[in-house]
Tab-separated table of C-alpha atoms in Angstrom:
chain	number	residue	atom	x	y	z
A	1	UNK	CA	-27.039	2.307	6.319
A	2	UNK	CA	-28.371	5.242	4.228
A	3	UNK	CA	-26.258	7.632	2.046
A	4	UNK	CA	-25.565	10.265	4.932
A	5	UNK	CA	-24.147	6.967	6.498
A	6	UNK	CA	-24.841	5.801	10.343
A	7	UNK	CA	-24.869	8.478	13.131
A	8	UNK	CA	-23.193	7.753	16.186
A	9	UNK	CA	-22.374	9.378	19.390
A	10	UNK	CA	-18.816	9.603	20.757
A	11	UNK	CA	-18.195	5.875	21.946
A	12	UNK	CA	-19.595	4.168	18.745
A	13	UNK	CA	-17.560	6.819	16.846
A	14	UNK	CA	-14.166	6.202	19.342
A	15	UNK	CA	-14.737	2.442	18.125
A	16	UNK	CA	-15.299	2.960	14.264
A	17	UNK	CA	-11.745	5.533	14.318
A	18	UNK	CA	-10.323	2.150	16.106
A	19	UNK	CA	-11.643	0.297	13.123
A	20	UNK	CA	-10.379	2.720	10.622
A	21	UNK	CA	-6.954	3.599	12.318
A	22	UNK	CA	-5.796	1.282	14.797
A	23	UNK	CA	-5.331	2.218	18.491
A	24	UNK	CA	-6.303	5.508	18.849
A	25	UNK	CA	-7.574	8.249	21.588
A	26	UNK	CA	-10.435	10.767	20.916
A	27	UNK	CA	-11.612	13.746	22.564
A	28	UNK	CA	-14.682	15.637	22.023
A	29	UNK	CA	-16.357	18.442	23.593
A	30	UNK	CA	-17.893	17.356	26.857
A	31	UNK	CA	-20.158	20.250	26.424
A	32	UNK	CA	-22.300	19.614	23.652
A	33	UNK	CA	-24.450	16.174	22.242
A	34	UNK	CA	-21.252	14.482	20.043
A	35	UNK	CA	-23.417	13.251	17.018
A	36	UNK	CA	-21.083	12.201	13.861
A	37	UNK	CA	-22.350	9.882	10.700
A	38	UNK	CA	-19.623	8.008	8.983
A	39	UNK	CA	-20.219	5.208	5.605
A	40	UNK	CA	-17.716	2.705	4.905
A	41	UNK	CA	-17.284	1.258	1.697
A	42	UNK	CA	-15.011	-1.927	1.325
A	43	UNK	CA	-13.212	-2.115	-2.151
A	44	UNK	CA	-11.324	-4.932	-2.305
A	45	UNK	CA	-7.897	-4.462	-0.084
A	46	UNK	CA	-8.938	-0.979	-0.383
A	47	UNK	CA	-11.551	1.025	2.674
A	48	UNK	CA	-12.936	4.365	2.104
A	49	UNK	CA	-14.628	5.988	4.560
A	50	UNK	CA	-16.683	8.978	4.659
A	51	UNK	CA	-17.269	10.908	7.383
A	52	UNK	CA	-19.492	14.603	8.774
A	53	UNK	CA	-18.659	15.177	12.559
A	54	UNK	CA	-18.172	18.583	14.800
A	55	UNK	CA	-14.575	19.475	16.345
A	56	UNK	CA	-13.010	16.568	17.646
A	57	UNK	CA	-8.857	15.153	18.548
A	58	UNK	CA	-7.820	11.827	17.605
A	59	UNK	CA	-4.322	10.782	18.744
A	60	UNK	CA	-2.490	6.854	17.853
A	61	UNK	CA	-2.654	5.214	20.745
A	62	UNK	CA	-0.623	2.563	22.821
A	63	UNK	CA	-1.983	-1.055	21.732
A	64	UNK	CA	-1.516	-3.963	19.783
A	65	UNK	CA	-1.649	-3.749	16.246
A	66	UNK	CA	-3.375	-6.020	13.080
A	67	UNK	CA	-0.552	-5.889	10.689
A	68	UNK	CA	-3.196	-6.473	7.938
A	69	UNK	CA	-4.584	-3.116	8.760
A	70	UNK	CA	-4.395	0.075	6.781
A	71	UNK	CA	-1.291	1.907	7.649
A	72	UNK	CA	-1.430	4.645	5.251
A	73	UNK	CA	-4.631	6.823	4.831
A	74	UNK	CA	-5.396	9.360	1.772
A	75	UNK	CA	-7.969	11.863	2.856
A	76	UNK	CA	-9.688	14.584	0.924
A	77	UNK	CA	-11.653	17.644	2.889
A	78	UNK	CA	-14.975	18.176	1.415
A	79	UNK	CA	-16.005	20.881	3.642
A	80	UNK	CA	-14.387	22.556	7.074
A	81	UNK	CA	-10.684	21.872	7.612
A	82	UNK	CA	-8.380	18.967	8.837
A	83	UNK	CA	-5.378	19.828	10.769
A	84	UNK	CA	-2.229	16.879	10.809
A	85	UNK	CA	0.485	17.102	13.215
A	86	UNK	CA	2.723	14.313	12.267
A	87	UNK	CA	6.629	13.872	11.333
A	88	UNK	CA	7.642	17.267	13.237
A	89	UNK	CA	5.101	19.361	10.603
A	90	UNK	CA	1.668	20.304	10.616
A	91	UNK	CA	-0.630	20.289	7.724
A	92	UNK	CA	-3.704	22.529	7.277
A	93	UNK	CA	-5.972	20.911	4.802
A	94	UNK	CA	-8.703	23.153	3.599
A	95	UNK	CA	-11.850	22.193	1.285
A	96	UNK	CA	-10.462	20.069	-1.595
A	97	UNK	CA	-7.419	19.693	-0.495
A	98	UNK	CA	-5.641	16.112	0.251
A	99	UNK	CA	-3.491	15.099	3.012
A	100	UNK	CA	-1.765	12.091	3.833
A	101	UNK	CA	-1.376	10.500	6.910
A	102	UNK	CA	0.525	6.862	8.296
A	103	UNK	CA	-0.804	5.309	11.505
A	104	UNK	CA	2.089	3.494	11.740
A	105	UNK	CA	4.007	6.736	13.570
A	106	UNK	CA	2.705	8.947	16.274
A	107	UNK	CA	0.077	11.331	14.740
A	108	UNK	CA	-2.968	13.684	15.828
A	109	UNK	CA	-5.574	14.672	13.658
A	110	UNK	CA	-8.185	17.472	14.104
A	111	UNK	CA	-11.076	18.368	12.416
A	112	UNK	CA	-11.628	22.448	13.210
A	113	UNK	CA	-14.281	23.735	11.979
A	114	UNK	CA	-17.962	23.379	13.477
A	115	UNK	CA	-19.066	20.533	10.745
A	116	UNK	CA	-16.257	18.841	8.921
A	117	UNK	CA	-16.961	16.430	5.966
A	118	UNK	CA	-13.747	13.767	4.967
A	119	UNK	CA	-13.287	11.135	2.354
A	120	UNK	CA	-10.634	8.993	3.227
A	121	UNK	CA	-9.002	5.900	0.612
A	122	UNK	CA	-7.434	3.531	3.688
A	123	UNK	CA	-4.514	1.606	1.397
A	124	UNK	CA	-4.616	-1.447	3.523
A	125	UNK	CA	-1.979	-3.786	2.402
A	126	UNK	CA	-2.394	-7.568	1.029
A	127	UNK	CA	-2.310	-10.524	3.753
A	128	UNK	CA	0.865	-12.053	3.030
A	129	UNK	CA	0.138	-15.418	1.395
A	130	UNK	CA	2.707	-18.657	0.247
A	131	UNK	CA	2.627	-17.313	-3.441
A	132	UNK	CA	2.709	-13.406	-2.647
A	133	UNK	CA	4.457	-11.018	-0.272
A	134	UNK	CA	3.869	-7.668	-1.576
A	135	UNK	CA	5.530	-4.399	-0.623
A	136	UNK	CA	4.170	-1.971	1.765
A	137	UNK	CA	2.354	0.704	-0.425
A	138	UNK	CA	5.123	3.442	0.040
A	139	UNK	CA	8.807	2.743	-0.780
A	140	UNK	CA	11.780	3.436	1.503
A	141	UNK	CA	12.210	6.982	2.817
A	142	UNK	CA	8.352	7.962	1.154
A	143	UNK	CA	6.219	8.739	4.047
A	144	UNK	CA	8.762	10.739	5.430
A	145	UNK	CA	8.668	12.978	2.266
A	146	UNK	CA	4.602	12.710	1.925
A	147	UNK	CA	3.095	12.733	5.274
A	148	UNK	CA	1.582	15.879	6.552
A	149	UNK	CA	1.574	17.916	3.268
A	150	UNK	CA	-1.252	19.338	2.391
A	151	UNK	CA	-1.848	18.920	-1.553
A	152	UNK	CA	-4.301	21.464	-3.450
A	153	UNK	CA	-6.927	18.542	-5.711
A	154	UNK	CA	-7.561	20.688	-8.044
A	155	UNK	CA	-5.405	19.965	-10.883
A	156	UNK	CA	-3.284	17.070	-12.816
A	157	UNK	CA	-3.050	14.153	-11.059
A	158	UNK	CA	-4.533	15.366	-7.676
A	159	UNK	CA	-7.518	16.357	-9.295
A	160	UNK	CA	-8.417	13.312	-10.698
A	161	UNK	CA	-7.504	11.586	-7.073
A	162	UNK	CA	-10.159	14.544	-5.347
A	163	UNK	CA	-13.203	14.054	-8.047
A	164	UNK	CA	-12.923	10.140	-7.733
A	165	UNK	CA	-12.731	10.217	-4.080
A	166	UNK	CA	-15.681	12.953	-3.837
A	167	UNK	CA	-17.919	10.820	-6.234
A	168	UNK	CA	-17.233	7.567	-4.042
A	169	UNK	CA	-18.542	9.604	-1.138
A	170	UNK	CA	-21.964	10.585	-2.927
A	171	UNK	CA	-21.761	7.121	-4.018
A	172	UNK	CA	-24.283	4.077	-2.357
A	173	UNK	CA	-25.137	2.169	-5.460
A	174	UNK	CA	-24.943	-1.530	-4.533
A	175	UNK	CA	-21.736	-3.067	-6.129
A	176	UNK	CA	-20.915	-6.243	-6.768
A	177	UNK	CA	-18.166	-7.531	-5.311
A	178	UNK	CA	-16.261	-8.188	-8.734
A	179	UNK	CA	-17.051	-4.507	-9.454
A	180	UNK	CA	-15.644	-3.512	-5.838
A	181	UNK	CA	-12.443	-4.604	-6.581
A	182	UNK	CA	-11.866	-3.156	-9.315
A	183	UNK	CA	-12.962	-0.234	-8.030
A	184	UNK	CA	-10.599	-0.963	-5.349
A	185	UNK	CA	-7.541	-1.153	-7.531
A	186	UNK	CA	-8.302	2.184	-9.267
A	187	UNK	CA	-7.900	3.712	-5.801
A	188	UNK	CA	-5.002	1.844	-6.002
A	189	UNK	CA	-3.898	3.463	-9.075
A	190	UNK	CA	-4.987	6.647	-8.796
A	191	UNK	CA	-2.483	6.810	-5.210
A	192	UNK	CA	-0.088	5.648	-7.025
A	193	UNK	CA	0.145	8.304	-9.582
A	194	UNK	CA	-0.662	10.694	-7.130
A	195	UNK	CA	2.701	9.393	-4.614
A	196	UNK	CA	4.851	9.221	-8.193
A	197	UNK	CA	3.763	12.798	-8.818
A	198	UNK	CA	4.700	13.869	-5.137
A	199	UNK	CA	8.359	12.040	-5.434
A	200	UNK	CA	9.164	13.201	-8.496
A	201	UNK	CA	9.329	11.355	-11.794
A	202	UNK	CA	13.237	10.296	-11.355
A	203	UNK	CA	13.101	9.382	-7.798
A	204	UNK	CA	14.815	5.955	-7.340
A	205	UNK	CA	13.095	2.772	-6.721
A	206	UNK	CA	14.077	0.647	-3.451
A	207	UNK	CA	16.497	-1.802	-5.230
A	208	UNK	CA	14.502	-5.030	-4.223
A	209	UNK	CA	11.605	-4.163	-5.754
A	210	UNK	CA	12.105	-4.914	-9.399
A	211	UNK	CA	13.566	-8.606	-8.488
A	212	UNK	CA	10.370	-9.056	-6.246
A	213	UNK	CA	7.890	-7.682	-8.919
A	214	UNK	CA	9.686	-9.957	-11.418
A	215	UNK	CA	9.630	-13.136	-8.669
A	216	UNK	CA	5.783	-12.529	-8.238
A	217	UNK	CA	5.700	-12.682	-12.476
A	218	UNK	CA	7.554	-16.185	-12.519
A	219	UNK	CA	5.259	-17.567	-9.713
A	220	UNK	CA	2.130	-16.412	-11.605
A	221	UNK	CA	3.526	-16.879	-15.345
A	222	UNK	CA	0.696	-19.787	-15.753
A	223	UNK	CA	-2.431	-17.263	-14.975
A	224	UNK	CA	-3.716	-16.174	-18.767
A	225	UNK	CA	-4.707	-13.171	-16.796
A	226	UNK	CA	-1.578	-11.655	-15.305
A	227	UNK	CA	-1.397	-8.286	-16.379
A	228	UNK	CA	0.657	-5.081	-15.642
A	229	UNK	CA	-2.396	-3.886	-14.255
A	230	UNK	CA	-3.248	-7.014	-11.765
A	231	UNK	CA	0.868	-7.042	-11.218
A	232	UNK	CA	0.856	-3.356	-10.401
A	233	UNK	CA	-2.258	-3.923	-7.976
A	234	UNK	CA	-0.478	-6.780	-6.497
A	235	UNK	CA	2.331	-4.359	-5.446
A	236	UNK	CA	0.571	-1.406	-4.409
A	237	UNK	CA	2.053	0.769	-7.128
A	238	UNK	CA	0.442	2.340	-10.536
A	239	UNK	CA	0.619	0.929	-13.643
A	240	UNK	CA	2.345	3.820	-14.806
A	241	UNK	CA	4.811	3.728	-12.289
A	242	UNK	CA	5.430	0.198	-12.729
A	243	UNK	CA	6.384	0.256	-16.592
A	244	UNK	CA	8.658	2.781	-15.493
A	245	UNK	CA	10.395	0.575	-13.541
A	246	UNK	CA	10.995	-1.937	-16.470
A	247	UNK	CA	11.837	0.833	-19.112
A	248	UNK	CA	14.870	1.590	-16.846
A	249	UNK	CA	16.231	-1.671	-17.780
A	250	UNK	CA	15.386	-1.384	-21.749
A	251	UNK	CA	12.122	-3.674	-21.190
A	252	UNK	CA	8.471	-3.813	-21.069
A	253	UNK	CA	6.451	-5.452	-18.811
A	254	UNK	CA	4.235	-7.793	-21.460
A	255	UNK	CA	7.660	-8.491	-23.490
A	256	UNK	CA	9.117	-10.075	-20.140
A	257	UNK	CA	5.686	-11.967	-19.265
A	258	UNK	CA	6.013	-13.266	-23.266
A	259	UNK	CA	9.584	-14.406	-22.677
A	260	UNK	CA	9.597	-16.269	-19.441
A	261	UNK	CA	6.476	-18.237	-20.728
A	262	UNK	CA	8.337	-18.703	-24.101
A	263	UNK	CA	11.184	-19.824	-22.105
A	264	UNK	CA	9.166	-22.048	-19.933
A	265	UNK	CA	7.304	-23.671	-22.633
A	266	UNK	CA	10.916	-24.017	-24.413
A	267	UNK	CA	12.061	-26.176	-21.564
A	268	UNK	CA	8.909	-28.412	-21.534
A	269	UNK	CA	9.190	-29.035	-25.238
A	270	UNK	CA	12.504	-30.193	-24.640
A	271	UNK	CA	11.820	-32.427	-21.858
A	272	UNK	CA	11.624	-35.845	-22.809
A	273	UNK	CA	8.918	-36.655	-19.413
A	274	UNK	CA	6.812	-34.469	-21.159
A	275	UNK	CA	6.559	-36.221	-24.275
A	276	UNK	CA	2.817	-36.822	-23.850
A	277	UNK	CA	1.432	-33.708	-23.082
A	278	UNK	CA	-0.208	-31.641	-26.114
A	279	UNK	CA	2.550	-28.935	-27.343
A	280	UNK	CA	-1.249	-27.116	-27.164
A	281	UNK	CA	-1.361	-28.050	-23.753
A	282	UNK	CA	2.416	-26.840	-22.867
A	283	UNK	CA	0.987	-23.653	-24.046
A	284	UNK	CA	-2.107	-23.358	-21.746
A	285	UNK	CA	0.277	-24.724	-18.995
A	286	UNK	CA	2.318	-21.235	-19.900
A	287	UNK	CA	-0.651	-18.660	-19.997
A	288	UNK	CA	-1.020	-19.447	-24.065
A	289	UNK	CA	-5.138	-20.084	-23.883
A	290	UNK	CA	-5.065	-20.152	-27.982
A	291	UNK	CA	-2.659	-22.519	-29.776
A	292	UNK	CA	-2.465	-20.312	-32.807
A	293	UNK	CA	-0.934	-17.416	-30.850
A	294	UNK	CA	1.576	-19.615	-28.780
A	295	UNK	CA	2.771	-21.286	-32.121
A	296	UNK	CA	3.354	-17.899	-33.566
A	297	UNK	CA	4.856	-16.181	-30.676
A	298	UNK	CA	7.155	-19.259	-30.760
A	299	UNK	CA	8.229	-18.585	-33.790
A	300	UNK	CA	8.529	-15.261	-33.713
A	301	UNK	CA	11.092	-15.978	-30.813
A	302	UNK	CA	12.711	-19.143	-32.381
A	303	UNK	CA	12.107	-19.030	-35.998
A	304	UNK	CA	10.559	-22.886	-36.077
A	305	UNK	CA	7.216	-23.812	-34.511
A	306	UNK	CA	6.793	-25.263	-31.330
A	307	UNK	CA	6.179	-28.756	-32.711
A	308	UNK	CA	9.233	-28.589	-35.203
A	309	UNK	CA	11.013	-28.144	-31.941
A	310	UNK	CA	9.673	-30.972	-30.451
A	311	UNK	CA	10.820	-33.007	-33.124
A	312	UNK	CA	14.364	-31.823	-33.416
A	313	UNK	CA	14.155	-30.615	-36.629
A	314	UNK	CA	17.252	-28.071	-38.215
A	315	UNK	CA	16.982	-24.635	-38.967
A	316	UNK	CA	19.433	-25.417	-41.721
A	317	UNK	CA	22.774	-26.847	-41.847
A	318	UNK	CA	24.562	-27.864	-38.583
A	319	UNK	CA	22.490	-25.202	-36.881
A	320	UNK	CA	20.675	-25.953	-33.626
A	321	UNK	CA	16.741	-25.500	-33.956
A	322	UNK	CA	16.973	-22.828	-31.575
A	323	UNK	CA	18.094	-19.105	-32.879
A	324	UNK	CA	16.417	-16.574	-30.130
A	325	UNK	CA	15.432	-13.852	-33.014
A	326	UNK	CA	14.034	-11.187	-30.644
A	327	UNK	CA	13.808	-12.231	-26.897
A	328	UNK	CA	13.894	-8.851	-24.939
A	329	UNK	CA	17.061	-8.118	-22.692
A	330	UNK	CA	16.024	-9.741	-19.254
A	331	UNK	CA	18.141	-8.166	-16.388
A	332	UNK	CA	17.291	-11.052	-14.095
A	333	UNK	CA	19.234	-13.813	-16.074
A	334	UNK	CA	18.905	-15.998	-12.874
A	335	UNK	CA	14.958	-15.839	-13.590
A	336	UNK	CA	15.032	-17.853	-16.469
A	337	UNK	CA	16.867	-20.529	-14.161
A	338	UNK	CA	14.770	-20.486	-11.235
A	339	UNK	CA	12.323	-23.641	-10.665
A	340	UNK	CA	8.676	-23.484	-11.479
A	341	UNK	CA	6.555	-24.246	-8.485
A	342	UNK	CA	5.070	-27.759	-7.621
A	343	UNK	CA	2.094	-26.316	-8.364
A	344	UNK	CA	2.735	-25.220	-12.321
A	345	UNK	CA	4.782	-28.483	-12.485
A	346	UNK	CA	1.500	-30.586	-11.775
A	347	UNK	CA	-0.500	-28.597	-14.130
C-alpha cells in the first residue's frame, strides 16, 4: 500500500467502511466509475484511517456487532466537507474542522463535495481481560453532548488534535510496533483533552470511575512501570484529565501508587511466612526495582527503615515502630484492605 493508500471501487470500499464502522449501508452514484483510496494505520487499540473518495451516503446498518470494535470515531476534514446527521442534529464539517461521530446509535454520514479527503482516529476500546475492564472512552451522558458538533481545529486543544491527525495522514514511515503504540496512546491523549475541553473543565466524573481507576492501580501495584500515563491509557482518558480526578480528593496519582506499595510492602514485612524473602526482594515484589529508594521511601513514610521494621525495633519509648509521617489522604480506605492477587502473592 503506497502513501495515497489502496484504491478501490464501491464494493471493496462498502467492505473497508464495514471494517472501520460496523454494519453499515453505502450509496454511491450509479452514474459515474466509484474509485476511492483509503490507508489504515493500526496504533495500538487505536485505527486511523485516511481516506479521498467522491460524494457518497453511509448509513449504520442492521447486523451483529464485535463489541471490541471502535464505537466512537474522531474525524478531521482535510479538504471538501463532511455532513453528520446523528442525535436529532446535523453537523457541517468544513476543511479543518473535527467532528465526532458514535456507531453505536443510528447515524448517516456524507461526504459533499466532488473529492473529499478525511482523517479519522477510531478509539476502539480494550478487550476486556481477567486483570482489566476499562471504561468505554466517553463517560455517562458524553456522546450525547459531543456527537455531531462540528469543532473549528484551529486553535488550543483542537489544534493540536487537527495537526497530529493531518501529519499521521501524510505519514507512511514504517513503525515499529513499540513505537505504534505509543503513538496510539497519544491519540489517546490528545481525545482526551480534546472531550475534557468540549465538557467543560468542572463537568462531573461518573462516580465509579475513580474506585475502578484506583482497583486497576491495586491489581497492577507490582509493575515498576505503572504510570499515570499507562493508567490514563488503560482508561481511555488523558493524563490531564485523570490527575484531575485525584486532585478532587486532595491526592496525586504517584503519591497513591507510593502508598499502596508502601502499605503492601508494610504488610509483608510484618508477616512472619515471609520471613525469608529479601526485605530487597519485598520491594521489587512492590514495584521498588532499587533497594536504596524503597528503604528511603520507607522511611520517609515510617520514620525507621524497612529492615528495623522487620526486626521490631522501637521508635523510642513504648512507641510502636510504626508512626505514618506523611502517607497521603486515600479516599478508598477499603483499598488498603483489599487482597493482593494470587498472582502478586506468588511473586
Amino acid at each position: 500500500m503506497g502513501a495515497d493508500g489502496l484504491v478501490l471501487d464501491a464494493e471493496a470500499w462498502a467492505q473497508v467502511l464495514t471494517g472501520l464502522y460496523g454494519p453499515v449501508s453505502t450509496r454511491v452514484d450509479p452514474g459515474e466509475g466509484f474509485r476511492a483510496a483509503v490507508r489504515v494505520r493500526e496504533l495500538g487499540a487505536v485505527r486511523v484511517s485516511a481516506v479521498r473518495c467522491p460524494p457518497v451516503e453511509v448509513r449504520a446498518a442492521a447486523g451483529p456487532c464485535d463489541e471490541s470494535a471502535a464505537r466512537h470515531h474522531l474525524a478531521l476534514v482535510l479538504g471538501g466537507e463532511l455532513v453528520l446527521d446523528q442525535a436529532g442534529r446535523t453537523a457541517r464539517a468544513g476543511r479543518g474542522d473535527l467532528v465526532l461521530f458514535d456507531t453505536g446509535r443510528p447515524f448517516r454520514l456524507r461526504p459533499t463535495a466532488p473529492w473529499n479527503a478525511v482523517v479519522t482516529a477510531h478509539l476502539a476500546p480494550t478487550p476486556p481481560t481477567p486483570s482489566s475492564s476499562p471504561p468505554p472512552p466517553l463517560p455517562p451522558g458524553g456522546p450525547e453532548r459531543l456527537v455531531a458538533r462540528e469543532l473549528p481545529g484551529r486553535e488550543g486543544v483542537a489544534a493540536l488534535v487537527a495537526g497530529f491527525l493531518a501529519g499521521l495522514a501524510r505519514d507512511a514511515t514504517p513503525y515499529r510496533p513499540c513505537e505504534e503504540l505509543r503513538l496510539g496512546m497519544v491519540v489517546t491523549d490528545l481525545v482526551g483533552a480534546l472531550r475534557d475541553q468540549w465538557l467543560g473543565e468542572e463537568d462531573p466524573a461518573p462516580p465509579v470511575l475513580l474506585p475502578r481507576i484506583q482497583a486497576y492501580v491495586l491489581r497492577h501495584l507490582g509493575d515498576g512501570g505503572l504510570t499515570p500515563d499507562r493508567v490514563a491509557a488503560a482508561h481511555h482518558i488523558s493524563t490531564r484529565y485523570l490527575h484531575r480526578l485525584f486532585q478532587r480528593q486532595g491526592l496525586t496519582v504517584a503519591a497513591w501508587i507510593k502508598a499502596q506499595r508502601l502499605e503492601r510492602c508494610r504488610r509483608d514485612l510484618a508477616d512472619p511466612h515471609l520471613r525469608r524473602l529479601p526485605v530487597y526482594a519485598i520491594g521489587a515484589r512492590w514495584g521498588f526495582a532499587n533497594a536504596a529508594d524503597f528503604s528511603r521511601a520507607f522511611r520517609t513514610a515510617y520514620g525507621i527503615t524497612p529492615t528495623c521494621f522487620r526486626e521490631g525495633e522501637r521508635v523510642g519509648v513504648g512507641e510502636p515502630a510504626v508512626r505514618v509521617r506523611s502517607q497521603p489522604r486515600i479516599s478508598a480506605r477499603s483499598a488498603n484492605d483489599s487482597h493482593a492477587t494470587p498472582q502478586q502473592t506468588q511473586r
